[in-house]
Amino acid sequence: EEDLPLIRRLSPALCMEIGSGSGVVITALAKSLGPSSSYLAVDINPAACKATRGVGHTNGVSVDVVNGDLVSGFRKQMTVDLLVFNPPYVVTDSAEMKGTGVSRAWAGGIKGREVMDRLFPDLPHLLSARGIFYLVVISDNCLEEIEHVLARLGFSMTVLNDRKIRGEHLLVVRFVREKQCPL
């Protein structure tokens, strides 16, 4: 929410949420930005896809929903202006990430990063030149390592929100290309 003025100035053509869950985040973006942007939600869970469609419909916004794993199957042609990802970030054994159960929504594997680490190499080819990437992490995910990985890919990081909630140290971070104009 605090970045909404920046997002409005960006005037994104394509907004994408990976791991849409209930659909509340992508729907809130669509309601805030309006029909001049296109909205795409991806989730590996068919029930989450159905929920996202329903929340969008109930709120009178158009959200395209794809049942899929991260961005596999998408052309990565630097077209996403705004990417939001609230990944499964809880530190678990890798085995907890397997299967089709609800644990896939929260089980992040080693360092809680196995899912997000799979996405990071795609970011330079997915985000537009002016694209912004928002990521939710917890302190156990080793934010300094994430910052280093994305810096090697040409992105700089800003911590936007830092709070403790129910025993988790939760952070929302923003990444932009280093050569992008200052925000």
Short mmCIF file of the C-alpha atoms (twelve columns), coordinates in Angstrom:
data_MODEL
# 
_entry.id   MODEL 
# 
loop_
_atom_site.group_PDB 
_atom_site.id 
_atom_site.type_symbol 
_atom_site.label_atom_id 
_atom_site.label_alt_id 
_atom_site.label_comp_id 
_atom_site.label_asym_id 
_atom_site.label_seq_id 
_atom_site.Cartn_x 
_atom_site.Cartn_y 
_atom_site.Cartn_z 
_atom_site.pdbx_PDB_model_num 
ATOM 1   C CA . GLU A 1   0.000   0.000   0.000   1 
ATOM 2   C CA . GLU A 2   2.727   2.482   0.875   1 
ATOM 3   C CA . ASP A 3   4.204   2.085   -2.622  1 
ATOM 4   C CA . LEU A 4   0.886   2.685   -4.398  1 
ATOM 5   C CA . PRO A 5   1.802   6.259   -5.497  1 
ATOM 6   C CA . LEU A 6   4.997   4.892   -7.087  1 
ATOM 7   C CA . ILE A 7   3.063   2.084   -8.763  1 
ATOM 8   C CA . ARG A 8   0.511   4.544   -10.132 1 
ATOM 9   C CA . ARG A 9   3.339   6.697   -11.579 1 
ATOM 10  C CA . LEU A 10  4.753   3.557   -13.189 1 
ATOM 11  C CA . SER A 11  1.393   3.070   -14.924 1 
ATOM 12  C CA . PRO A 12  2.067   -0.649  -15.416 1 
ATOM 13  C CA . ALA A 13  0.764   -2.305  -18.559 1 
ATOM 14  C CA . LEU A 14  1.037   -5.801  -17.043 1 
ATOM 15  C CA . CYS A 15  0.781   -6.680  -13.344 1 
ATOM 16  C CA . MET A 16  1.488   -10.255 -12.301 1 
ATOM 17  C CA . GLU A 17  1.148   -12.077 -9.014  1 
ATOM 18  C CA . ILE A 18  2.829   -15.423 -8.513  1 
ATOM 19  C CA . GLY A 19  1.220   -17.549 -5.832  1 
ATOM 20  C CA . SER A 20  -2.045  -15.643 -5.795  1 
ATOM 21  C CA . GLY A 21  -3.671  -17.781 -3.093  1 
ATOM 22  C CA . SER A 22  -7.013  -16.144 -2.320  1 
ATOM 23  C CA . GLY A 23  -6.571  -13.485 -5.012  1 
ATOM 24  C CA . VAL A 24  -6.851  -10.573 -2.605  1 
ATOM 25  C CA . VAL A 25  -3.539  -8.920  -3.593  1 
ATOM 26  C CA . ILE A 26  -3.994  -8.975  -7.377  1 
ATOM 27  C CA . THR A 27  -7.629  -7.919  -6.956  1 
ATOM 28  C CA . ALA A 28  -6.617  -4.989  -4.730  1 
ATOM 29  C CA . LEU A 29  -4.089  -3.933  -7.374  1 
ATOM 30  C CA . ALA A 30  -6.717  -4.163  -10.096 1 
ATOM 31  C CA . LYS A 31  -9.186  -2.107  -8.063  1 
ATOM 32  C CA . SER A 32  -6.525  0.519   -7.277  1 
ATOM 33  C CA . LEU A 33  -5.014  0.823   -10.756 1 
ATOM 34  C CA . GLY A 34  -8.102  0.240   -12.869 1 
ATOM 35  C CA . PRO A 35  -8.664  -1.235  -16.322 1 
ATOM 36  C CA . SER A 36  -5.732  0.501   -18.034 1 
ATOM 37  C CA . SER A 37  -3.496  -2.339  -16.780 1 
ATOM 38  C CA . SER A 38  -3.770  -6.075  -17.426 1 
ATOM 39  C CA . TYR A 39  -3.687  -8.452  -14.472 1 
ATOM 40  C CA . LEU A 40  -2.333  -11.987 -14.419 1 
ATOM 41  C CA . ALA A 41  -2.324  -14.369 -11.447 1 
ATOM 42  C CA . VAL A 42  -0.494  -17.690 -11.314 1 
ATOM 43  C CA . ASP A 43  -0.842  -20.385 -8.680  1 
ATOM 44  C CA . ILE A 44  0.135   -24.036 -8.602  1 
ATOM 45  C CA . ASN A 45  -2.989  -24.910 -6.612  1 
ATOM 46  C CA . PRO A 46  -6.217  -25.248 -8.640  1 
ATOM 47  C CA . ALA A 47  -8.309  -24.278 -5.580  1 
ATOM 48  C CA . ALA A 48  -6.298  -21.056 -5.237  1 
ATOM 49  C CA . CYS A 49  -6.886  -20.317 -8.924  1 
ATOM 50  C CA . LYS A 50  -10.614 -20.779 -8.416  1 
ATOM 51  C CA . ALA A 51  -10.525 -18.515 -5.346  1 
ATOM 52  C CA . THR A 52  -8.590  -15.834 -7.246  1 
ATOM 53  C CA . ARG A 53  -11.125 -15.897 -10.086 1 
ATOM 54  C CA . GLY A 54  -13.971 -15.636 -7.584  1 
ATOM 55  C CA . VAL A 55  -12.487 -12.727 -5.630  1 
ATOM 56  C CA . GLY A 56  -11.766 -10.838 -8.852  1 
ATOM 57  C CA . HIS A 57  -15.279 -11.460 -10.145 1 
ATOM 58  C CA . THR A 58  -16.913 -10.492 -6.838  1 
ATOM 59  C CA . ASN A 59  -14.964 -7.224  -6.879  1 
ATOM 60  C CA . GLY A 60  -15.760 -6.460  -10.502 1 
ATOM 61  C CA . VAL A 61  -12.221 -6.655  -11.855 1 
ATOM 62  C CA . SER A 62  -10.761 -8.658  -14.702 1 
ATOM 63  C CA . VAL A 63  -7.920  -10.958 -13.637 1 
ATOM 64  C CA . ASP A 64  -6.562  -13.674 -15.916 1 
ATOM 65  C CA . VAL A 65  -5.712  -16.720 -13.817 1 
ATOM 66  C CA . VAL A 66  -3.308  -19.495 -14.794 1 
ATOM 67  C CA . ASN A 67  -2.820  -22.767 -12.948 1 
ATOM 68  C CA . GLY A 68  0.927   -23.256 -13.196 1 
ATOM 69  C CA . ASP A 69  4.305   -23.418 -11.507 1 
ATOM 70  C CA . LEU A 70  5.957   -19.984 -11.208 1 
ATOM 71  C CA . VAL A 71  6.528   -18.667 -14.739 1 
ATOM 72  C CA . SER A 72  7.100   -21.951 -16.539 1 
ATOM 73  C CA . GLY A 73  5.260   -21.906 -19.824 1 
ATOM 74  C CA . PHE A 74  5.396   -18.116 -20.151 1 
ATOM 75  C CA . ARG A 75  7.506   -16.330 -22.697 1 
ATOM 76  C CA . LYS A 76  10.009  -14.260 -20.816 1 
ATOM 77  C CA . GLN A 77  10.186  -11.185 -23.019 1 
ATOM 78  C CA . MET A 78  10.651  -8.455  -20.416 1 
ATOM 79  C CA . THR A 79  6.984   -7.493  -20.415 1 
ATOM 80  C CA . VAL A 80  5.969   -7.574  -16.734 1 
ATOM 81  C CA . ASP A 81  5.966   -4.091  -15.208 1 
ATOM 82  C CA . LEU A 82  4.859   -5.122  -11.727 1 
ATOM 83  C CA . LEU A 83  5.534   -8.528  -10.179 1 
ATOM 84  C CA . VAL A 84  4.345   -9.539  -6.710  1 
ATOM 85  C CA . PHE A 85  5.427   -12.773 -5.043  1 
ATOM 86  C CA . ASN A 86  4.476   -14.007 -1.571  1 
ATOM 87  C CA . PRO A 87  6.261   -17.351 -1.841  1 
ATOM 88  C CA . PRO A 88  6.185   -20.344 0.429   1 
ATOM 89  C CA . TYR A 89  8.967   -19.139 2.747   1 
ATOM 90  C CA . VAL A 90  8.830   -21.323 5.861   1 
ATOM 91  C CA . VAL A 91  12.062  -23.250 6.458   1 
ATOM 92  C CA . THR A 92  11.238  -26.965 6.076   1 
ATOM 93  C CA . ASP A 93  12.696  -30.181 4.758   1 
ATOM 94  C CA . SER A 94  12.590  -30.309 0.968   1 
ATOM 95  C CA . ALA A 95  10.271  -33.324 1.230   1 
ATOM 96  C CA . GLU A 96  7.485   -31.138 2.683   1 
ATOM 97  C CA . MET A 97  7.323   -29.227 -0.603  1 
ATOM 98  C CA . LYS A 98  6.312   -32.284 -2.586  1 
ATOM 99  C CA . GLY A 99  2.820   -33.492 -3.347  1 
ATOM 100 C CA . THR A 100 -0.376  -31.562 -3.752  1 
ATOM 101 C CA . GLY A 101 -1.264  -30.818 -0.133  1 
ATOM 102 C CA . VAL A 102 -1.718  -27.479 1.555   1 
ATOM 103 C CA . SER A 103 1.914   -27.525 2.731   1 
ATOM 104 C CA . ARG A 104 2.937   -26.353 -0.744  1 
ATOM 105 C CA . ALA A 105 1.458   -22.971 0.175   1 
ATOM 106 C CA . TRP A 106 3.948   -22.427 2.990   1 
ATOM 107 C CA . ALA A 107 6.758   -25.027 2.836   1 
ATOM 108 C CA . GLY A 108 9.823   -23.312 1.413   1 
ATOM 109 C CA . GLY A 109 12.417  -26.042 1.814   1 
ATOM 110 C CA . ILE A 110 16.025  -25.320 2.728   1 
ATOM 111 C CA . LYS A 111 16.346  -21.765 4.106   1 
ATOM 112 C CA . GLY A 112 12.710  -21.391 3.038   1 
ATOM 113 C CA . ARG A 113 14.054  -20.376 -0.355  1 
ATOM 114 C CA . GLU A 114 13.796  -23.310 -2.719  1 
ATOM 115 C CA . VAL A 115 10.777  -21.921 -4.569  1 
ATOM 116 C CA . MET A 116 11.925  -18.298 -4.721  1 
ATOM 117 C CA . ASP A 117 15.444  -19.340 -5.751  1 
ATOM 118 C CA . ARG A 118 13.901  -21.063 -8.789  1 
ATOM 119 C CA . LEU A 119 12.249  -17.796 -9.848  1 
ATOM 120 C CA . PHE A 120 15.195  -15.429 -9.445  1 
ATOM 121 C CA . PRO A 121 17.106  -16.415 -12.638 1 
ATOM 122 C CA . ASP A 122 13.983  -15.632 -14.709 1 
ATOM 123 C CA . LEU A 123 13.583  -12.072 -13.401 1 
ATOM 124 C CA . PRO A 124 15.929  -10.304 -15.877 1 
ATOM 125 C CA . HIS A 125 13.971  -11.843 -18.762 1 
ATOM 126 C CA . LEU A 126 10.531  -11.451 -17.199 1 
ATOM 127 C CA . LEU A 127 10.530  -7.872  -15.903 1 
ATOM 128 C CA . SER A 128 10.352  -4.906  -18.245 1 
ATOM 129 C CA . ALA A 129 13.189  -2.369  -18.210 1 
ATOM 130 C CA . ARG A 130 11.215  -0.339  -15.676 1 
ATOM 131 C CA . GLY A 131 9.747   -3.353  -13.888 1 
ATOM 132 C CA . ILE A 132 9.359   -3.575  -10.127 1 
ATOM 133 C CA . PHE A 133 9.463   -6.830  -8.162  1 
ATOM 134 C CA . TYR A 134 7.924   -7.077  -4.679  1 
ATOM 135 C CA . LEU A 135 8.856   -10.064 -2.538  1 
ATOM 136 C CA . VAL A 136 7.698   -11.196 0.910   1 
ATOM 137 C CA . VAL A 137 10.342  -12.961 3.010   1 
ATOM 138 C CA . ILE A 138 11.080  -13.825 6.616   1 
ATOM 139 C CA . SER A 139 14.401  -13.282 8.360   1 
ATOM 140 C CA . ASP A 140 15.118  -17.039 8.190   1 
ATOM 141 C CA . ASN A 141 15.312  -16.719 4.383   1 
ATOM 142 C CA . CYS A 142 18.688  -14.904 4.672   1 
ATOM 143 C CA . LEU A 143 17.769  -11.584 3.078   1 
ATOM 144 C CA . GLU A 144 21.420  -10.581 2.602   1 
ATOM 145 C CA . GLU A 145 21.942  -13.658 0.425   1 
ATOM 146 C CA . ILE A 146 18.805  -12.858 -1.586  1 
ATOM 147 C CA . GLU A 147 20.037  -9.296  -2.070  1 
ATOM 148 C CA . HIS A 148 23.404  -10.611 -3.279  1 
ATOM 149 C CA . VAL A 149 21.816  -13.098 -5.713  1 
ATOM 150 C CA . LEU A 150 19.590  -10.410 -7.225  1 
ATOM 151 C CA . ALA A 151 22.423  -7.849  -7.322  1 
ATOM 152 C CA . ARG A 152 24.361  -10.289 -9.516  1 
ATOM 153 C CA . LEU A 153 21.297  -10.312 -11.790 1 
ATOM 154 C CA . GLY A 154 21.332  -6.499  -11.956 1 
ATOM 155 C CA . PHE A 155 18.763  -5.565  -9.306  1 
ATOM 156 C CA . SER A 156 18.936  -3.322  -6.266  1 
ATOM 157 C CA . MET A 157 16.848  -3.872  -3.143  1 
ATOM 158 C CA . THR A 158 14.902  -1.665  -0.760  1 
ATOM 159 C CA . VAL A 159 13.264  -2.971  2.421   1 
ATOM 160 C CA . LEU A 160 9.772   -1.457  2.547   1 
ATOM 161 C CA . ASN A 161 8.233   -3.134  5.549   1 
ATOM 162 C CA . ASP A 162 9.800   -4.911  8.481   1 
ATOM 163 C CA . ARG A 163 7.647   -6.304  11.286  1 
ATOM 164 C CA . LYS A 164 7.249   -9.201  13.642  1 
ATOM 165 C CA . ILE A 165 3.978   -11.071 13.288  1 
ATOM 166 C CA . ARG A 166 3.099   -14.214 15.275  1 
ATOM 167 C CA . GLY A 167 6.712   -15.215 15.838  1 
ATOM 168 C CA . GLU A 168 7.839   -14.425 12.273  1 
ATOM 169 C CA . HIS A 169 10.083  -11.547 11.326  1 
ATOM 170 C CA . LEU A 170 8.326   -10.596 8.080   1 
ATOM 171 C CA . LEU A 171 9.772   -8.256  5.454   1 
ATOM 172 C CA . VAL A 172 8.458   -6.820  2.207   1 
ATOM 173 C CA . VAL A 173 11.226  -5.878  -0.202  1 
ATOM 174 C CA . ARG A 174 11.256  -4.129  -3.560  1 
ATOM 175 C CA . PHE A 175 13.720  -4.844  -6.349  1 
ATOM 176 C CA . VAL A 176 14.365  -2.663  -9.401  1 
ATOM 177 C CA . ARG A 177 17.003  -2.846  -12.087 1 
ATOM 178 C CA . GLU A 178 20.153  -1.051  -10.953 1 
ATOM 179 C CA . LYS A 179 20.271  0.999   -14.153 1 
ATOM 180 C CA . GLN A 180 16.681  2.132   -13.661 1 
ATOM 181 C CA . CYS A 181 15.971  5.725   -12.709 1 
ATOM 182 C CA . PRO A 182 15.889  6.271   -8.932  1 
ATOM 183 C CA . LEU A 183 12.476  5.783   -7.339  1 
# 
